[in-house]
Coordinates of C-alpha atoms in Angstrom, one line a residue:
Chain A
D1 CA 20.7 -6.2 0.3
G2 CA 17.7 -6.4 2.5
G3 CA 15.1 -9.1 2.0
I4 CA 13.4 -12.2 3.3
T5 CA 15.0 -15.6 3.1
Q6 CA 13.0 -18.8 3.3
S7 CA 14.6 -22.2 3.5
P8 CA 14.6 -24.9 2.3
K9 CA 13.2 -24.2 -1.1
Y10 CA 11.9 -27.8 -1.4
L11 CA 11.1 -30.0 1.5
F12 CA 9.8 -33.6 1.6
R13 CA 8.2 -35.0 4.7
K14 CA 7.0 -38.4 5.6
E15 CA 3.5 -38.7 7.0
G16 CA 3.5 -38.3 10.8
Q17 CA 6.5 -36.1 11.0
N18 CA 6.8 -32.6 12.1
V19 CA 8.9 -30.2 9.9
T20 CA 10.0 -26.6 10.4
L21 CA 10.2 -24.0 7.7
S22 CA 12.6 -21.2 8.2
C23 CA 11.9 -17.5 7.5
E24 CA 14.5 -14.8 8.2
Q25 CA 14.3 -11.1 7.3
N26 CA 16.8 -8.3 7.6
L27 CA 14.4 -5.5 6.7
N28 CA 13.9 -4.5 10.3
H29 CA 10.1 -5.2 9.8
D30 CA 8.0 -5.7 12.9
A31 CA 5.3 -7.8 11.3
M32 CA 5.7 -11.2 9.8
Y33 CA 3.3 -13.6 8.2
W34 CA 2.9 -17.1 6.9
Y35 CA 0.7 -18.0 4.0
R36 CA -0.2 -21.2 2.3
Q37 CA -1.0 -21.4 -1.4
D38 CA -2.7 -24.4 -3.1
P39 CA -3.0 -24.8 -6.9
G40 CA -5.7 -22.5 -8.2
Q41 CA -6.3 -20.8 -4.9
G42 CA -5.3 -17.6 -3.3
L43 CA -2.9 -17.2 -0.4
R44 CA -4.4 -18.1 2.9
L45 CA -3.1 -16.7 6.2
I46 CA -1.8 -19.3 8.7
Y47 CA -0.3 -17.2 11.4
Y48 CA 1.0 -13.6 11.8
S49 CA 3.1 -11.8 14.3
Q50 CA 3.0 -8.0 14.9
I51 CA 5.8 -8.0 17.4
V52 CA 8.4 -10.2 19.0
N53 CA 7.0 -12.8 21.4
D54 CA 3.5 -12.3 20.1
F55 CA 1.6 -14.0 17.3
Q56 CA -2.0 -14.5 16.2
K57 CA -3.8 -17.3 14.4
G58 CA -4.8 -16.7 10.8
D59 CA -7.6 -18.3 8.9
I60 CA -6.1 -21.8 8.7
A61 CA -3.9 -22.2 11.8
E62 CA -4.9 -25.8 12.7
G63 CA -2.0 -28.2 12.4
Y64 CA 0.6 -25.4 12.4
S65 CA 2.7 -23.7 15.1
V66 CA 5.0 -20.7 15.1
S67 CA 7.4 -18.8 17.4
R68 CA 8.7 -15.3 17.3
E69 CA 11.7 -15.1 19.7
K70 CA 13.6 -12.7 17.5
K71 CA 12.4 -9.8 15.4
E72 CA 14.1 -11.2 12.3
S73 CA 12.9 -14.8 12.5
F74 CA 9.5 -16.4 12.3
P75 CA 9.7 -20.2 11.8
L76 CA 6.7 -22.3 11.0
T77 CA 6.3 -25.9 12.2
V78 CA 4.0 -28.1 10.2
T79 CA 2.8 -30.7 12.6
S80 CA 1.5 -34.2 12.0
A81 CA -1.9 -32.9 12.9
Q82 CA -2.0 -31.0 9.6
K83 CA -4.0 -33.4 7.4
N84 CA -3.1 -32.0 4.0
P85 CA 0.3 -30.2 4.3
T86 CA 1.4 -30.5 0.7
A87 CA 1.5 -26.9 -0.5
F88 CA 3.6 -23.9 -1.3
Y89 CA 4.4 -21.9 1.8
L90 CA 5.2 -18.2 1.7
C91 CA 6.6 -16.0 4.4
A92 CA 6.1 -12.2 4.3
S93 CA 6.9 -9.1 6.3
T94 CA 5.7 -5.5 6.6
E95 CA 6.8 -2.5 8.4
G96 CA 5.7 -1.8 12.0
R97 CA 2.4 -0.8 13.5
D98 CA 2.8 2.9 13.3
R99 CA 3.6 2.8 9.6
W100 CA 1.4 -0.1 8.5
E101 CA -1.2 1.8 6.4
G102 CA -0.3 1.6 2.8
T103 CA 2.8 -0.4 3.2
E104 CA 3.3 -3.4 1.0
A105 CA 4.2 -6.9 2.0
F106 CA 7.6 -8.3 1.0
F107 CA 7.7 -12.1 0.3
G108 CA 10.3 -14.8 0.6
Q109 CA 10.8 -17.1 -2.3
G110 CA 8.7 -19.8 -0.8
T111 CA 9.1 -23.4 0.4
R112 CA 7.4 -26.2 -1.5
L113 CA 6.5 -28.9 0.9
T114 CA 5.5 -32.4 -0.3
V115 CA 4.4 -35.2 1.9
V116 CA 5.7 -38.6 0.7
Chain B
R1 CA -18.8 -14.9 0.0
K2 CA -15.0 -14.5 -0.3
E3 CA -13.6 -11.2 1.1
V4 CA -11.6 -10.6 -2.1
E5 CA -12.8 -12.0 -5.4
Q6 CA -11.2 -12.1 -8.8
D7 CA -12.1 -13.6 -12.2
P8 CA -9.6 -16.4 -12.5
G9 CA -9.4 -16.1 -16.3
P10 CA -7.4 -16.9 -18.2
F11 CA -7.5 -13.7 -20.2
N12 CA -5.9 -14.5 -23.6
V13 CA -4.6 -11.3 -25.0
P14 CA -2.9 -10.7 -28.3
E15 CA 0.5 -9.0 -28.0
G16 CA 0.0 -5.3 -28.2
A17 CA -3.6 -5.3 -27.1
T18 CA -5.1 -3.9 -23.9
V19 CA -6.5 -6.0 -21.1
A20 CA -8.3 -5.0 -18.0
F21 CA -9.8 -6.8 -15.1
N22 CA -11.3 -6.1 -11.7
C23 CA -11.1 -7.3 -8.1
T24 CA -14.0 -6.8 -5.7
Y25 CA -13.7 -6.7 -1.9
S26 CA -16.4 -7.0 0.7
N27 CA -15.0 -5.1 3.7
S28 CA -15.8 -1.5 3.4
A29 CA -13.2 -0.7 6.1
S30 CA -10.4 -1.8 3.8
Q31 CA -7.6 0.7 3.8
S32 CA -4.9 -0.4 1.4
F33 CA -4.9 -2.0 -2.0
F34 CA -2.2 -3.5 -4.1
W35 CA -1.7 -5.5 -7.3
Y36 CA 0.9 -8.2 -7.1
R37 CA 2.3 -10.3 -10.0
Q38 CA 3.0 -14.0 -9.5
D39 CA 4.9 -16.1 -12.0
C40 CA 4.4 -19.8 -12.0
R41 CA 5.9 -21.4 -8.9
K42 CA 7.4 -18.2 -7.7
E43 CA 6.6 -15.8 -4.9
P44 CA 4.3 -12.8 -5.5
K45 CA 6.0 -9.5 -6.3
L46 CA 4.5 -6.1 -5.8
L47 CA 3.4 -4.6 -9.1
M48 CA 1.9 -1.4 -7.8
S49 CA -0.1 0.1 -4.9
V50 CA -3.5 1.4 -5.7
Y51 CA -4.3 5.0 -4.6
S52 CA -7.7 6.6 -4.2
S53 CA -7.0 9.0 -7.1
G54 CA -5.9 6.2 -9.4
N55 CA -2.3 5.8 -10.5
E56 CA -0.3 4.8 -13.5
D57 CA 3.1 3.1 -13.9
G58 CA 4.2 2.8 -17.5
R59 CA 1.8 0.6 -19.3
F60 CA -0.1 -0.3 -16.1
T61 CA -3.0 1.7 -14.7
A62 CA -4.7 1.0 -11.4
Q63 CA -8.0 2.4 -10.2
L64 CA -9.9 2.2 -6.9
N65 CA -13.7 2.6 -6.7
R66 CA -14.6 2.7 -3.0
A67 CA -18.3 3.2 -3.7
S68 CA -18.6 0.0 -5.6
Q69 CA -15.7 -1.7 -3.7
Y70 CA -13.5 -2.8 -6.4
I71 CA -10.1 -2.1 -7.8
S72 CA -9.0 -2.5 -11.4
L73 CA -5.8 -3.1 -13.4
L74 CA -5.4 -2.2 -17.0
I75 CA -2.4 -3.3 -19.1
R76 CA -1.8 -1.4 -22.3
D77 CA 0.4 -2.6 -25.2
S78 CA 0.7 -6.1 -23.7
K79 CA 4.0 -7.8 -23.9
L80 CA 4.7 -11.5 -23.9
S81 CA 6.5 -11.0 -20.5
D82 CA 3.2 -9.7 -19.0
S83 CA 1.9 -13.3 -18.9
A84 CA 1.4 -14.1 -15.3
T85 CA -1.2 -14.3 -12.5
Y86 CA -2.2 -11.0 -11.0
L87 CA -3.1 -11.0 -7.4
C88 CA -5.4 -8.4 -5.8
V89 CA -4.4 -7.7 -2.2
V90 CA -6.5 -5.8 0.3
G91 CA -5.6 -4.7 3.8
H92 CA -8.3 -3.7 6.2
S93 CA -6.8 -3.9 9.7
W94 CA -3.4 -4.1 11.2
G95 CA -1.6 -7.2 10.1
K96 CA -4.4 -8.6 8.0
F97 CA -4.0 -8.7 4.2
Q98 CA -6.6 -10.6 2.2
F99 CA -5.5 -12.1 -1.2
G100 CA -7.6 -12.8 -4.2
A101 CA -7.1 -16.1 -5.9
G102 CA -5.6 -14.3 -8.9
T103 CA -6.4 -13.5 -12.5
Q104 CA -4.3 -15.3 -15.1
V105 CA -3.2 -13.4 -18.1
V106 CA -1.8 -15.1 -21.2
V107 CA -0.3 -12.8 -23.8
T108 CA 0.0 -14.6 -27.2
P109 CA 2.2 -13.6 -30.2

């Protein structure tokens, strides 16, 4: 079955460490996204990628980095520069540019990151 | 002002009753609209897209009012399983979806 897989489901990080969250999709979608969700708040866009080898900053990109070397993969690195990284991270994907209008986003199951 | 705003609720609804709530958006160029459902500590899942003419899916009805820039969701004959947070999602340019903070619905026996 096609879908998006995020791993790990739970992640604990010590202060000062970088951690990488995995996101893989087999939907053949061109666009992929990373969102962060804090309690009582909506999803906020961290980074998004419309095509392989290209990505754009979202609304809260500081302290995060991404890469898009393969169409199916869009890993997110939470760096030590991110001051408050404890949150629920969601990866999503949508169909390609020519078919974007009206298409919905498919989400992974999320990674819950906790700084200890 | 947030680009997408929702009443956070909670809306406490007796089982079998009807509940409705809105979502306002600020970007008049918005092109696509969706309602997602999110259960506690889970990922959002698409409930329904919202079309210009309005659309219905079983007990759920979605409406779009472009003039006043809001979308609405109505749930009829509420079930206990409808308890969740409902996220309004608006897309207005390629690759940019804006999410509301969600409206919490609690259906009580």
